[in-house]
XYZ file of C-alpha atoms in Angstrom:
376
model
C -28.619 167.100 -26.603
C -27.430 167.397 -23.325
C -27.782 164.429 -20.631
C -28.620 165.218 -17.303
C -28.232 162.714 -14.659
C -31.385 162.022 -12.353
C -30.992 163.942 -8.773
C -34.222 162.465 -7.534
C -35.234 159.001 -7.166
C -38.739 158.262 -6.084
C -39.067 154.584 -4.238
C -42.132 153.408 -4.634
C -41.160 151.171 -1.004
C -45.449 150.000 -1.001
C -47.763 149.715 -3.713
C -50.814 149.594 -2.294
C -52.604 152.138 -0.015
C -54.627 152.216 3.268
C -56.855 155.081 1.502
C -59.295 154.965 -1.519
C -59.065 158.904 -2.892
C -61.220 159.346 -6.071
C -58.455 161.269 -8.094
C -55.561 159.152 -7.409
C -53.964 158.690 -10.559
C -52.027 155.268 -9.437
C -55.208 153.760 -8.457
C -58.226 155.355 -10.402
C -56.586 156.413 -13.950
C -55.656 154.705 -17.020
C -52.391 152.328 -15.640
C -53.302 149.711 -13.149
C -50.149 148.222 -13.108
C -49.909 148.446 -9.649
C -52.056 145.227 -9.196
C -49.299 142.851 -10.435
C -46.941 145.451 -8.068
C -45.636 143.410 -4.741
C -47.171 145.013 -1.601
C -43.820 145.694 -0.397
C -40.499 145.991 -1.733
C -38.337 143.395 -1.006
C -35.388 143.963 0.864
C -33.245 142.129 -1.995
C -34.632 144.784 -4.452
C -34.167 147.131 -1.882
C -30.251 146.251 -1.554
C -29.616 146.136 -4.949
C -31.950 149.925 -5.570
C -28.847 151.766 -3.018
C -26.515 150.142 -5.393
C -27.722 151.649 -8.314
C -28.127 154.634 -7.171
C -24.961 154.808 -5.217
C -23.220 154.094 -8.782
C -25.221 156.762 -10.542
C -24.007 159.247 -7.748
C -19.978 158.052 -8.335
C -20.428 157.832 -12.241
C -22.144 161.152 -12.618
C -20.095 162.701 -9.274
C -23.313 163.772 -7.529
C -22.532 165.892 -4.727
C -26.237 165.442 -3.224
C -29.068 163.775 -4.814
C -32.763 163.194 -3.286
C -34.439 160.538 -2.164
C -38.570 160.258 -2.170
C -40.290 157.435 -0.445
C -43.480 157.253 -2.225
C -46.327 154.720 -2.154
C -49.079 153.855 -2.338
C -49.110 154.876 1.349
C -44.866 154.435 2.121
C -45.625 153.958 6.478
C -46.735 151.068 5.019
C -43.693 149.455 4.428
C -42.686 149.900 8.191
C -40.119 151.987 10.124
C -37.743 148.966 10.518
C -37.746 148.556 6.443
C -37.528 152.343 5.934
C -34.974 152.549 8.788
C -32.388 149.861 6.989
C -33.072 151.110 3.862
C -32.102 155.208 4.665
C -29.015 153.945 6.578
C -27.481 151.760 3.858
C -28.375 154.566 1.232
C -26.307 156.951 3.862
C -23.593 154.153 3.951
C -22.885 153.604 0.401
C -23.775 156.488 -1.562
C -20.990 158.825 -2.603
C -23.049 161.795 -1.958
C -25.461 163.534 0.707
C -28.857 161.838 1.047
C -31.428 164.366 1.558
C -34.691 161.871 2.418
C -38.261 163.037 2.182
C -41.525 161.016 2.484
C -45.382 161.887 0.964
C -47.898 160.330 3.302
C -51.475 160.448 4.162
C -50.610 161.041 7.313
C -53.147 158.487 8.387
C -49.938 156.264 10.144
C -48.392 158.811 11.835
C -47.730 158.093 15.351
C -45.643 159.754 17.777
C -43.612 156.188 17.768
C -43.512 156.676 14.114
C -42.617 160.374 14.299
C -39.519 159.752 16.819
C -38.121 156.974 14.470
C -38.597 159.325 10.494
C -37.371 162.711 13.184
C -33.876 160.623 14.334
C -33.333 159.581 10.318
C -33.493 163.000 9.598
C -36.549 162.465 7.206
C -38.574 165.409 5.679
C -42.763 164.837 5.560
C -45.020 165.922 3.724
C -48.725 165.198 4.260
C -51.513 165.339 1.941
C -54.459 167.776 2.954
C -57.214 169.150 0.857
C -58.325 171.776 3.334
C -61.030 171.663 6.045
C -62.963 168.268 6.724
C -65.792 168.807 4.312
C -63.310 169.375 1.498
C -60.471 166.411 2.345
C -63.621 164.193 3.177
C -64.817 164.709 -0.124
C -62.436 162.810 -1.771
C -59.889 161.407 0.831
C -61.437 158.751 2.633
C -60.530 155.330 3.351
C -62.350 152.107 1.441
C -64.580 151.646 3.927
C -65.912 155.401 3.351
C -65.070 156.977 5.976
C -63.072 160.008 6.369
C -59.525 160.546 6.570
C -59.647 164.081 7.643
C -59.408 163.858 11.839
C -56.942 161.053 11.429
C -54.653 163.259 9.590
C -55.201 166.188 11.663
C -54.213 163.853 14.843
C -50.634 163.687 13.156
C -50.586 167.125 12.343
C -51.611 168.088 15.633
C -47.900 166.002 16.361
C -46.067 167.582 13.203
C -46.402 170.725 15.070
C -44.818 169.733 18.703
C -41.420 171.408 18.735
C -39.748 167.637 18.901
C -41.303 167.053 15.820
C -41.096 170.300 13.898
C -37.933 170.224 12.075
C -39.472 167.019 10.254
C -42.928 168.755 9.053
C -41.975 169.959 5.031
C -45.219 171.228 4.296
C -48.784 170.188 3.055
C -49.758 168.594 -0.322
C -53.078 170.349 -1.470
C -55.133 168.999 -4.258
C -57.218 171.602 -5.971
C -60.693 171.186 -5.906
C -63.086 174.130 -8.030
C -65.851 173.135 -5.585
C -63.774 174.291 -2.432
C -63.565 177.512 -1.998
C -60.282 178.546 -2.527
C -59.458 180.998 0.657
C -60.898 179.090 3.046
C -59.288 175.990 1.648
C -56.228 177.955 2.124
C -56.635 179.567 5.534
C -57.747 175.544 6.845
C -54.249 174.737 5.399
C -52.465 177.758 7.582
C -54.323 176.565 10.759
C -51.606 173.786 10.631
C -48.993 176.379 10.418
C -47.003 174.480 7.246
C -43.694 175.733 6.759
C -44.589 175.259 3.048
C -47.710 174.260 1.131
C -47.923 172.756 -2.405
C -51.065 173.479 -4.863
C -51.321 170.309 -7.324
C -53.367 170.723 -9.906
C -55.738 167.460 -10.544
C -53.666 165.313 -12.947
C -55.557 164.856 -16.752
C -54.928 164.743 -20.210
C -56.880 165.563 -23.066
C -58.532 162.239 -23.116
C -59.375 162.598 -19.749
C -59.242 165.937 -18.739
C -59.524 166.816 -15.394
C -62.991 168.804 -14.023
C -63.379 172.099 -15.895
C -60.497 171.792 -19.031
C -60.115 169.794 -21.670
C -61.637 170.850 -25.700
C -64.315 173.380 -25.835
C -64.190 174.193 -22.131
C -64.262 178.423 -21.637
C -62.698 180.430 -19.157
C -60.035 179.350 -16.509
C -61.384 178.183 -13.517
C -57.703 177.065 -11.702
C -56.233 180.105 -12.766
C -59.311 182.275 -10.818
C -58.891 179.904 -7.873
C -55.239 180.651 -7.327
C -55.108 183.603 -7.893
C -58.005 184.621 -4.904
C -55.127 182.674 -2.945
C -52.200 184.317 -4.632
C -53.123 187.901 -3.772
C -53.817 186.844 0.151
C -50.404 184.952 0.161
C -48.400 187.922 -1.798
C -49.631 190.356 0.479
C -49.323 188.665 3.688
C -47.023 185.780 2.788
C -47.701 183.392 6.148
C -46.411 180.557 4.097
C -44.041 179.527 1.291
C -46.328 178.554 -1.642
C -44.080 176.504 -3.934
C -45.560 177.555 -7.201
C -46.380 181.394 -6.054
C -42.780 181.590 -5.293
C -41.449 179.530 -8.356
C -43.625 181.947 -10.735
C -42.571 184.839 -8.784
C -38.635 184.054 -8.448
C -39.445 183.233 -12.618
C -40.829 186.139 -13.677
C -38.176 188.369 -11.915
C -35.649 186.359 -14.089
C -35.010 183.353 -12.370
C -35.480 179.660 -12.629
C -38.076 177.474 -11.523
C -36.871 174.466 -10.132
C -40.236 172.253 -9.836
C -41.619 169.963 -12.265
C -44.343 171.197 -14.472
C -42.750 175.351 -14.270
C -39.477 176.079 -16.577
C -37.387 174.207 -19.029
C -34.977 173.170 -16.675
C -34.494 168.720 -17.580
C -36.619 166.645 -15.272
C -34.352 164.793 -12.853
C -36.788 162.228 -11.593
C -36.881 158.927 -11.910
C -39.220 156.334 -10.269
C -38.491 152.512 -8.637
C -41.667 150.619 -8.262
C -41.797 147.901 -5.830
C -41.045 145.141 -7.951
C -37.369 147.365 -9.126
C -38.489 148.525 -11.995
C -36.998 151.683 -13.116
C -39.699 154.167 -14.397
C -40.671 157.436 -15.719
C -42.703 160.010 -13.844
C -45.491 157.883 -12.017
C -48.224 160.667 -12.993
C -48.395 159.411 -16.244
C -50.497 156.939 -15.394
C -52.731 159.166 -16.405
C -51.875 159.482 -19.689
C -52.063 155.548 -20.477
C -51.557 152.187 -19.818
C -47.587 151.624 -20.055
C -47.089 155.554 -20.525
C -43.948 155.477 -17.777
C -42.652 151.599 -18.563
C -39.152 151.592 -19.412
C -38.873 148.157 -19.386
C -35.752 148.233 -16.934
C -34.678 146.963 -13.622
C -32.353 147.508 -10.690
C -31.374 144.373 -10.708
C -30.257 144.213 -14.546
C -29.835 147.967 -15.636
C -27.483 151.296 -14.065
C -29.894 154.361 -14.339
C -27.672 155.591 -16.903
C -30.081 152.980 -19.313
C -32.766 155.414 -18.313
C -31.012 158.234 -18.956
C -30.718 157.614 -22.698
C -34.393 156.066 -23.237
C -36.578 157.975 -25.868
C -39.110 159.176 -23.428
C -36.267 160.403 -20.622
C -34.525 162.710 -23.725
C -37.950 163.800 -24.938
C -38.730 164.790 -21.042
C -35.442 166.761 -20.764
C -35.822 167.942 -24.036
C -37.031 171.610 -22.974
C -38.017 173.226 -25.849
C -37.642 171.021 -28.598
C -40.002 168.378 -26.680
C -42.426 171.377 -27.172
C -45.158 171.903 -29.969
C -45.300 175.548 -32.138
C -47.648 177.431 -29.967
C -45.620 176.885 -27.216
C -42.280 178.052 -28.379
C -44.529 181.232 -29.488
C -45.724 181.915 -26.183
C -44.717 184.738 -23.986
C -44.730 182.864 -21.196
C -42.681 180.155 -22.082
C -39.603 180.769 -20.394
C -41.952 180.137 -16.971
C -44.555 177.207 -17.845
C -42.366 175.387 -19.941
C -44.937 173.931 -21.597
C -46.437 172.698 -18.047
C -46.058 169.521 -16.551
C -45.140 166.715 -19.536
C -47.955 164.388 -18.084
C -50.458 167.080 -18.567
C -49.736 167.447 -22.359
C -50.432 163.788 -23.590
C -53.224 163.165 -26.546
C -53.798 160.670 -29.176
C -52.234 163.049 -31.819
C -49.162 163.981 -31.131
C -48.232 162.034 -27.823
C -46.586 164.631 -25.556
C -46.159 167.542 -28.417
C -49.148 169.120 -27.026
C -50.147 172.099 -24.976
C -50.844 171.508 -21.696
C -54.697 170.389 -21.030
C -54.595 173.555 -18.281
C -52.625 175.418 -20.786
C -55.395 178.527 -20.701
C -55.051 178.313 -16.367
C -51.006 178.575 -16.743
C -50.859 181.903 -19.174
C -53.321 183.573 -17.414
C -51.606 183.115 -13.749
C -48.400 183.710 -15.125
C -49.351 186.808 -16.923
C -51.339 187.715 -13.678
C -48.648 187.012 -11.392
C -46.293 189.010 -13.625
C -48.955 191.903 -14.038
C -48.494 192.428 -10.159
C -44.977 191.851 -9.694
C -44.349 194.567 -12.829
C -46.914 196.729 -10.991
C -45.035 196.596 -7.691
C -41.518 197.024 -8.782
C -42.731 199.864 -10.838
C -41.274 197.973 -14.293
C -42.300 195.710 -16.985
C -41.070 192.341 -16.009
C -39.142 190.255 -18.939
């Protein structure tokens, strides 16, 4: 099997969070590791994180790789730490640095903004739709809401000074929003992209609606009321309506959880150490452990762990029914968090594996229909 080197490396720069969402799967799901996390990652750890990855870049002769600050909430670790941080990755890697950040939003401040805007710094803010819906889950410990805070920085996102650093919005599904106004209070903010993310589960906790013995597919039904708005009208980039579209035409998806393309991401918690997707804390306790650190280990001892070949395994890291499927070529089997059970580990279906064939058949049905041709 082939090895491909990681191209993005998550830093998880804070562990903790200023918010207390009821789906998060670092803080609510099956891993709590993040209580023995530090709050912030030292700047020793930090140092010798660039140093790894500037070696990956030279051993595996990386032209451009990306970097994802990632929390908890990451404003928590403070401009000044983020600031030193992207300037000695810019300084010693061998490559281009492409830097992006997912935040609540919550910290945003034009102060904030000017300092992320002159590092060059992508954002993207998390935003389940109008008030009642982001309210409904995203709210801080105290119980309040996080929605008008977050629509304060947005409000800032979308100043011309501050456009070029807006990368979209991070939606998490919710059956009990409705899905087209959940979608048109996402527009109001005028994203240049927007990202659907379905609710992360497994079979042994599957996420509301799925799991064994549930009918129909409710995800599917709610993108798709979205899909046919955004295909006709197309006011936004929607990652995976694009990604299925671009697939079904013959192309090939280049998110995780569509395709077989290898995962290239890798995670650094705060403490250094090196670890596998941090969404499968949802599958179990110790699910992305590696049991490797920045300070001991090159990335390339990631690269040849079990668990990193199984996730870049494409279709051998796949069960029967999936290698049988139609659709295979776009789902890829869905997202490898998303598959885990008792039985079998990972060599399972995805738990939304009914949701993915019918909006990829869907999707395909009205591509086919407008070209006038059966899509392959």
């Amino acid at each position: 099997m082939t090895i491909t080197p990681f191209r993005q490396f998550v830093l998880k720069v804070h562990s903790r969070c200023n918010l207390a969402c009821d789906y998060c799967y670092v803080y609510q799901m099956n891993d709590q590791s993040w209580r023995q996390q530090p709050h912030r990652m030292s700047l020793t750890t930090m140092h010798q994180v660039v140093e790894r990855i500037a070696e990956h870049a030279e051993t595996h002769r990386l032209l451009s790789l990306s970097l994802i600050l990632h929390g908890g909430e990451p404003l928590l670790a403070g401009t000044g730490f983020i600031t030193v941080l992207i300037q000695r990755l810019r300084e010693t890697v061998p490559a281009q640095v492409n830097v992006s950040m997912q935040t609540n939003g919550t910290l945003l401040t034009e102060e904030c903004l000017e300092v992320l805007a002159g590092l060059d710094v992508k954002i993207g803010v998390s935003l389940d739709g109008d008030a009642g819906a982001s309210d409904r889950h995203r709210r801080f410990a105290s119980g309040e809401g996080s929605h008008r805070h977050v629509e304060r920085a947005l409000r800032l996102l979308s100043e011309e000074r501050f456009r070029g650093t807006f990368a979209g919005l991070l939606c998490t599904i919710d059956l009990n929003s409705p899905p087209l106004p959940t979608y048109e209070a996402l527009l109001e903010h005028a994203p240049p992209a927007v990202d659907f993310l379905l609710p992360h589960g497994t079979w042994l906790q599957p996420p509301p609606g799925r799991g064994r013995g549930a009918s129909g597919t409710p995800y599917a039904d709610w993108l798709l009321a979205i899909f046919d708005r955004w295909y006709d009208e197309a006011e936004t980039w929607v990652r995976m309506f694009g990604e299925i579209t671009q697939a079904v035409l013959g192309g090939t998806p280049a998110v995780e959880g569509l395709g077989l393309r290898p995962s290239t991401v890798v995670v650094v918690e705060t403490d250094g150490s090196i670890k596998q997707l941090d969404s499968l804390a949802a599958a179990h306790a110790g699910a992305a452990d590696l049991d490797l650190q920045v300070s001991t280990n090159a990335f390339d001892a990631a690269l040849s762990h079990p668990l990193t070949r199984l996730r870049q395994g494409g279709v051998d890291s796949l069960p029967t029914v999936c290698r049988e499927c139609a659709v295979l070529r776009v789902c890829g089997g869905g997202l490898f968090t998303h598959r885990y059970d008792h039985e079998g580990g990972f060599l399972n279906p995805s738990v939304y594996c009914p949701d993915l064939l019918h909006l990829i058949t869907s999707i395909s049905s009205r591509v086919s229909a407008d070209l006038g041709r059966t899509v392959q």
